[in-house]
Amino acid sequence: MSDLRVLVGYSPDDRGDDALALASLVARAAKVPMTVANVHPPAWPSRGPGAVDTEWVAYLREQSAAALRQAEERIAGLKVPGRDVEFRVHAHRGSGRGLIDVARQVEADLIVIGSAPRGRRDRIAIGSTADQLLHGSPVPVMLAPRGYAGSAPGAFERLTVAYWRRRDVEAPLQVAARIATSLGLPVRLVTLVLRPPGLPARFLGADDVVQRQYEQAEKDLAHAAGLLAPHMEVTTEAVQGAGIAKTLGTVDMRPGEVLALMSSHQGPLRKVFLGESSGKILRAAPCPVVVLPRGSVRGRTR
């Protein structure tokens, strides 16, 4: 993935600007081209009078063209060379599925979108576009928190991977490593060790089940770090807490942090599929999140 190709889904609103700011950071860090796409609805499924159909399609295309003109204006202030940006208009009933189509057309390695507008500032909310992508994209999906365009750092600083050891973990871990290499980032592997709800920390002794889970997590993290080293800088951290959101809140996050999540092992092979735990982490994360497909990703989308 050293020749990372970035596709950003753009809409003429705040979430589009957030996605564009994040994708521009990726393109600059990896020194790669970027495709900006706007997906509009298709023509009516049942044909009506020819003039009505023609006018409707023309209107949809003009709206998309206007959105991309706005994106071009935004890009001018994001330090991305214009020659490295391509613009695409695509018709599809689902914006997320439409972006998957465009990703195949341009052979994208990464799809970037913004948060749904109803989300909290500096957090990610899943809307219909994200839902479609997070349950079927063949390439990693990166999401910008709400308001990211107004608070984006000058550069990325680190890629943190939310890690749990399991049978098929090596392939997405290697994808995360390739993304980190493309962006020139060190990798941190973090495991959240959750104690049973309602059990105060003072009742946790050295021999309890949570302590044993913590010790096992440290061993698993060391094993995972060994899979990546000596090719890159890797650190590990096991964190105890009650509940995913509260525990993640105790993890140090740099201004230029990116958090990587692995897809659920119950999802389809070589596709993104957000599981329950990963979904909770995504919603609680205070930084951009990239969700990795399950299984190996060989080359680009087809």
XYZ file of C-alpha atoms in Angstrom:
302
model
C 0.000 0.000 0.000
C 2.966 2.321 -0.521
C 1.144 3.771 -3.543
C -1.966 4.496 -1.461
C -4.788 5.997 -3.534
C -7.374 8.034 -1.647
C -11.075 8.435 -2.465
C -13.087 11.010 -0.530
C -16.865 11.182 -0.560
C -17.847 14.845 -0.707
C -21.141 16.579 -0.038
C -21.482 20.396 0.038
C -21.838 20.672 3.813
C -19.805 20.452 7.014
C -19.352 16.680 6.842
C -17.991 17.033 3.304
C -15.507 19.650 4.483
C -14.459 17.399 7.391
C -13.868 14.481 5.017
C -11.935 16.689 2.604
C -9.687 18.027 5.380
C -8.896 14.479 6.547
C -8.349 13.093 3.044
C -6.065 16.019 2.214
C -3.914 15.213 5.252
C -3.658 11.605 4.064
C -2.787 12.636 0.500
C -0.116 15.084 1.674
C 1.422 12.661 4.170
C 1.538 9.765 1.701
C 2.350 12.029 -1.284
C -0.362 10.384 -3.376
C -3.223 11.555 -5.634
C -6.768 11.974 -4.373
C -10.151 11.429 -6.021
C -13.104 13.522 -4.848
C -16.503 11.985 -5.621
C -20.075 13.162 -5.245
C -22.793 10.533 -5.475
C -26.245 11.691 -6.545
C -29.529 9.734 -6.873
C -30.222 8.068 -10.229
C -33.047 8.965 -12.579
C -36.554 7.770 -11.762
C -36.762 3.946 -11.848
C -39.833 4.045 -14.095
C -39.585 6.266 -17.114
C -41.951 9.196 -17.357
C -42.261 11.844 -20.039
C -38.894 12.278 -21.769
C -38.598 15.982 -21.019
C -39.178 15.394 -17.283
C -36.528 12.666 -17.136
C -34.023 14.800 -19.015
C -34.603 17.808 -16.783
C -34.339 15.723 -13.608
C -31.066 14.079 -14.656
C -29.655 17.445 -15.725
C -30.617 18.937 -12.358
C -28.939 16.097 -10.426
C -25.758 16.391 -12.459
C -25.636 20.148 -12.003
C -26.023 19.757 -8.250
C -23.101 17.327 -8.202
C -21.024 19.598 -10.427
C -21.709 22.518 -8.078
C -20.677 20.375 -5.098
C -17.396 19.478 -6.775
C -16.725 23.105 -7.673
C -17.108 23.878 -3.976
C -14.750 21.013 -3.129
C -12.194 22.413 -5.562
C -12.360 25.777 -3.798
C -11.846 24.096 -0.423
C -8.883 22.087 -1.715
C -7.136 25.272 -2.804
C -6.609 26.091 0.881
C -5.554 22.577 1.920
C -2.115 22.486 0.269
C -2.972 19.638 -2.089
C -1.583 20.230 -5.605
C -4.485 20.558 -8.064
C -2.779 18.225 -10.528
C -3.041 15.444 -7.922
C -6.829 15.725 -7.557
C -9.446 14.059 -9.748
C -13.180 14.742 -9.547
C -15.932 12.186 -10.172
C -19.724 12.273 -10.336
C -21.576 9.008 -9.870
C -25.264 8.052 -9.772
C -26.481 5.486 -7.243
C -29.458 5.047 -4.936
C -27.132 4.538 -1.972
C -24.317 7.035 -1.421
C -22.129 4.504 0.375
C -22.616 1.811 -2.248
C -22.002 4.451 -4.904
C -18.655 5.254 -3.321
C -17.778 1.549 -3.405
C -18.486 1.625 -7.164
C -16.200 4.629 -7.601
C -13.521 2.974 -5.456
C -13.488 0.053 -7.880
C -13.359 2.380 -10.889
C -10.364 4.375 -9.635
C -8.733 1.413 -7.829
C -8.818 3.201 -4.489
C -7.050 1.837 -1.421
C -8.877 3.993 1.120
C -12.310 5.669 1.292
C -12.646 8.792 3.468
C -15.973 10.250 4.646
C -17.255 12.600 7.333
C -19.480 12.021 10.336
C -23.251 12.152 10.102
C -24.403 15.688 10.982
C -26.323 14.639 14.097
C -23.179 13.579 15.951
C -21.398 15.342 18.808
C -18.556 17.659 17.927
C -15.189 15.830 17.835
C -16.995 12.472 17.679
C -18.198 10.221 14.862
C -21.849 9.389 14.208
C -22.814 6.711 11.688
C -25.274 7.814 9.027
C -26.593 5.935 6.006
C -23.431 6.485 3.932
C -21.154 5.219 6.684
C -23.485 2.308 7.444
C -23.290 1.081 3.852
C -19.520 1.435 3.755
C -18.970 -0.125 7.181
C -20.900 -3.205 6.125
C -19.374 -3.987 2.767
C -16.432 -1.851 1.650
C -13.605 -3.917 0.145
C -11.018 -1.333 1.278
C -10.395 0.452 4.588
C -12.852 3.226 5.472
C -11.603 6.325 7.308
C -14.061 8.615 9.102
C -13.514 12.202 10.221
C -15.040 13.400 13.498
C -17.612 16.159 13.308
C -15.914 19.554 13.147
C -12.566 18.104 12.002
C -12.106 20.725 9.277
C -11.936 23.446 11.906
C -9.513 21.631 14.214
C -7.400 19.397 11.967
C -3.743 19.104 13.025
C -0.910 20.109 10.743
C 0.141 16.468 10.404
C -0.607 12.980 11.684
C 1.479 11.771 14.617
C 0.646 8.116 15.315
C -1.581 5.223 14.308
C -3.164 3.435 17.281
C -4.662 -0.002 16.641
C -7.403 -1.270 18.964
C -6.101 -4.824 19.241
C -7.570 -8.140 20.357
C -5.816 -11.368 19.499
C -7.918 -13.758 17.450
C -7.606 -16.294 14.666
C -7.654 -13.934 11.660
C -5.909 -10.911 13.195
C -2.614 -10.971 11.294
C -3.981 -9.816 7.922
C -5.752 -6.628 9.140
C -2.749 -5.920 11.352
C -0.540 -5.948 8.263
C -2.982 -3.610 6.486
C -2.735 -1.203 9.427
C 1.054 -1.421 9.239
C 1.016 -0.610 5.519
C -1.197 2.415 6.139
C 1.154 3.586 8.896
C 4.148 3.109 6.610
C 2.465 5.109 3.831
C 1.758 7.937 6.266
C 5.167 7.723 7.948
C 3.689 6.962 11.378
C 4.708 4.870 14.376
C 2.205 2.234 15.516
C 0.746 1.756 18.986
C -1.226 -1.398 19.813
C -3.812 -0.895 22.575
C -6.007 -3.517 24.243
C -8.893 -2.493 26.490
C -9.271 -4.907 29.408
C -12.807 -4.428 30.733
C -13.810 -5.379 34.254
C -17.361 -6.629 34.923
C -19.911 -3.816 35.164
C -20.752 -2.772 38.717
C -17.524 -4.158 40.193
C -15.467 -1.348 41.826
C -11.750 -1.290 41.080
C -10.876 -1.611 44.806
C -12.255 -5.157 44.827
C -9.907 -6.297 42.096
C -7.082 -8.353 43.577
C -3.884 -9.732 42.088
C -5.458 -13.121 41.448
C -8.776 -12.054 39.979
C -9.948 -12.801 36.460
C -9.427 -9.220 35.254
C -5.801 -9.275 36.348
C -5.283 -12.533 34.497
C -6.922 -11.014 31.419
C -4.620 -8.025 31.738
C -1.534 -10.233 31.896
C -2.750 -12.234 28.894
C -3.416 -8.999 26.997
C 0.171 -7.893 27.601
C 1.443 -11.228 26.234
C -0.842 -10.956 23.181
C 0.327 -7.393 22.544
C 3.963 -8.459 22.721
C 3.226 -11.221 20.208
C 1.492 -8.777 17.848
C 4.343 -6.275 18.127
C 6.710 -9.069 17.156
C 4.766 -9.586 13.942
C 5.423 -5.963 12.948
C 8.938 -5.380 14.305
C 11.673 -4.806 13.229
C 10.046 -3.195 10.194
C 8.598 -0.268 12.158
C 8.395 1.484 15.500
C 5.765 -0.278 17.652
C 4.647 0.326 21.240
C 1.986 -1.529 23.221
C -0.440 -0.653 25.987
C -3.042 -2.629 27.936
C -5.599 -0.465 29.728
C -8.041 -1.575 32.442
C -11.405 0.058 32.956
C -15.161 -0.283 33.193
C -16.949 0.107 29.863
C -15.475 0.786 26.444
C -16.121 4.532 26.294
C -14.767 5.253 29.794
C -11.723 3.042 29.312
C -10.904 4.532 25.920
C -11.196 7.958 27.532
C -8.206 7.127 29.765
C -5.977 6.353 26.767
C -3.666 9.204 25.790
C -4.490 10.530 22.332
C -2.222 12.959 20.513
C -3.659 15.826 18.419
C -2.539 13.968 15.286
C -3.784 10.531 16.364
C -5.531 8.083 14.016
C -7.318 5.051 15.489
C -7.574 1.787 13.535
C -10.294 -0.800 14.189
C -10.500 -4.367 12.949
C -13.703 -5.635 11.393
C -15.775 -8.252 13.184
C -14.636 -11.830 12.568
C -18.298 -12.608 11.834
C -18.289 -10.367 8.756
C -17.515 -11.370 5.158
C -13.919 -12.057 4.209
C -12.021 -9.120 2.648
C -14.835 -6.712 3.483
C -15.363 -4.115 6.195
C -17.909 -5.214 8.802
C -18.253 -3.173 11.983
C -18.935 -5.278 15.074
C -20.592 -4.242 18.339
C -17.401 -3.535 20.296
C -15.693 -1.770 17.405
C -18.839 0.305 16.897
C -18.701 1.485 20.510
C -15.040 2.397 20.154
C -15.717 4.267 16.921
C -18.436 6.383 18.542
C -16.260 7.149 21.580
C -13.070 7.975 19.670
C -11.951 11.635 19.777
C -9.934 11.324 16.550
C -10.247 10.017 12.974
C -10.949 6.285 12.781
C -10.017 3.836 10.020
C -11.900 0.525 9.891
C -9.939 -2.345 8.343
C -11.421 -5.137 6.196
C -11.422 -8.666 7.538
C -8.809 -10.933 6.010
C -6.133 -10.074 3.499
C -6.415 -7.232 1.020
C -4.287 -8.061 -1.993
C -3.728 -5.115 -4.258
C -6.527 -2.703 -4.987
C -10.256 -2.993 -5.380
C -11.551 -4.935 -8.357
